[in-house]
Amino acid sequence: MVNKTLITISFIILSFLHQSAKSQVCQYLVWSDEFNGVGAPVSEKWGFETGAGGWGNNELQNYTSSRENSYVGNGVLTIHAKKFGNQWTSARMVTAGKASWKYGRLDIRAKLPAGRGTWPAIWMMPAKSVYGGWPKSGEIDIMEHVGYNMGVVHGSIHSESFNHIIGTQKSGSINLSNVDSKFYTYSVEWTPQSIKWFVDGSLFYTFNNLNLSYKEWPFDQDFFLILNIAIGGNWGGAQGIDPNLTEAKMEIDYVRVYSNQIPKPAILGPSSVKNNSEVVFSVNQVSNVSYNWEFPLGVEIVDGLNTNIVKVKWGNSSGIVKCTLSSECESVSSNLFSVKTIENPQGEFYRIPIQSSTGELLWKSSSTSGNSLELSSPGPEALKLDYNITSPTKNPFISIILPNYLDFSVFNQISLKIKIVSQTGPNLMRIDLVDKNGNINSTDIFRITDPVNNKHYNIYNYTFTHSQSDSWLLEEISEVRVYLNYGVTGKKGSGSIIIADVMMGPANSFNNFSVAPVSGLPVPISNEFSNQWSVHNANANQISLLHTNGNLKVNFTNLSEISNNEYFSYSFPKPVDITKTTQLNLDLSKDINWPSDIKIELFDINGKSNGNDVFSIQTFYEDINPPLYKYVFGNKGDGGDFLICRVSNIRFSLNKKSSVLPSGIFNINSLNFIVPEINNSVFESKYSNLNFYPNPASNYIKVIMPVAFDQIDVKIFSLSGVLVHNEIISDSNGLLKLPHNLRPGIYIIKAGTGGKIFSNKLKINK
């Protein structure tokens, strides 16, 4: 075991400074290896350059990373060159890619090998050859030795102007005894002005910066350290190799790198932490300094106060970590190190915010050439996007950077509402969850092709999944992006949409709805479904329901005038998307008297309805068989957030007029939602060719129906489809008086009775 002076790293200003310390140059240990382990060198500090081929000097050895040629034990690093037959192996250890320095002091305490033909070296090469290949970017030889001249150690530099190839190399030598049995400390002090060589603190050579060009002084860049034993070569083998030589060892007691300036600390630690978890942060260990750590409020230091390695218990807020190193000479602070908490959503769902608590819009638009994305917020949970896309391949998108990283490994289903408020909408949308590293799951894409354009909110759901092998971190999502009209299939165009209620929840939490089949959605009225029907009476005994296997009998008494306080309703077992099946077909018949008005409204999962979109029946066709009434919902703007894609309730409100008896009974024989038919008249029929005369007419026409009738529902439309007159004819002669406000021209007249519609063109002359 080699005795060594152990370095104690102090984290306060050490007392060893002399009384005149303030006038002295402070010096700090910034990197070291004391080789206190056993086995392989520390991989975080050392790497290996391997291979044979002479290494530019006709050397014989093959460099390996094997423990045969390099190992740590008994407090030293041993580089062991070995001969196997006629072949030599050795080691060439480097800090390249792990540590490099510009200026400072390097101390390497070493014992050198003996034997003619050995060529051990402790030297430095540039981390980046900014001035060109060797020797232009420089070389610093801290110690070189050749076995045929045991008592002499050399130090030198190489540059474009000064190198042994052209006979101008700058070097110095020192005579030492017992270099193969005694440890010496080989050092260089490197400043912008000079490089000085020492052995055990005694200066033996100085190379000064001539301040001419890089050709003389390329030593203003970072250099890394090399430890190796070469065998033979142009210099080491200049007097041959001892044929009896079979091995050579160089032992390194320690490597220590000092700086006369505190190096800027670089914080190592997690960029994301879970709430209330314990984590460790560190900076490089530097001697003769104190460490002052700064953490956000709520972070508790558990261990390592005023040291370079500190353990903390993080709170529940994201924030900045900072470390300042101080000595009597100076203070140097790290860059700000941002740490975000990983939030685990709680409760039923997590809402992606639209606005901050102060009302600031949190979403931003991407800046892409040729595309305009203007954002505004019509409400706290709604985002309006006015877009003009002229370059879809620029992939226009909007996004929000989340305040914390979100763990969506459980809350992995997304739900959002989209309403197209312009005449046309986007042809393609896509929603991405972006993790903290900027990755998305390219195999798991949420696309919305041709979003529904019915001027209502429509809900879209998607469940994200990923395996453990994916690089995408669903448990650390930092951003949500929404693309529209993007890529090669995106279309040019402009418009406006509103995105609202963007939420994340556990898988299937937003799938609590059914989609009405395009073949039709019957609303059940039989006995077995009676518990899904309910009655609301402002006063007792105003409406009662009797369910039979054939129909639903509605008994009403004492109705109020023009009031919605009396109603009955049907509740779906779970909300229904009737986006495609918005036409309601209702078969009604009378037992005893009608109310004056039946209003039918749809209510969504949130209990909201569209007050502008009500099916109102005020004219009852008692003698028509079947008495089928039809209405298409969804064609009128809702003025709010009614969800026609999540209908949960149908309400039937009954009213009466003073001239109508307050009591009666009528039947609901069937109730169906279907895909809207092309012709949405009150009655649907393929019959036509209505006969009437005179045609042209002036004041009266006589309607001739091909079927028996007690009354006729007559409608007169302009050629543009506007209803200009509607009247019920009960005259058995079918006589209709034309209204005086009809101007001369061509009209369409339709007459319905017995579930059939007959039509023809009507010309009016006045």
Coordinates of C-alpha atoms in Angstrom, one line a residue, residues 45-49 93-101 125-127 223-226:
K45 CA -13.1 9.7 -15.5
W46 CA -11.1 7.5 -17.9
G47 CA -11.5 6.0 -21.3
F48 CA -9.1 4.0 -23.5
E49 CA -7.5 4.5 -26.9
M93 CA -5.7 5.9 -20.8
V94 CA -7.4 9.3 -21.7
T95 CA -9.8 11.7 -20.1
A96 CA -11.0 12.7 -23.6
G97 CA -14.8 13.2 -23.7
K98 CA -14.9 13.1 -19.9
A99 CA -12.7 16.0 -18.7
S100 CA -10.5 18.6 -20.3
W101 CA -9.0 21.9 -19.1
M125 CA -3.7 16.7 -26.5
P126 CA -6.4 19.2 -27.6
A127 CA -10.0 18.3 -27.0
F223 CA -6.7 19.9 -23.6
F224 CA -7.3 16.4 -22.2
L225 CA -4.8 14.1 -20.3
I226 CA -3.1 10.9 -21.5

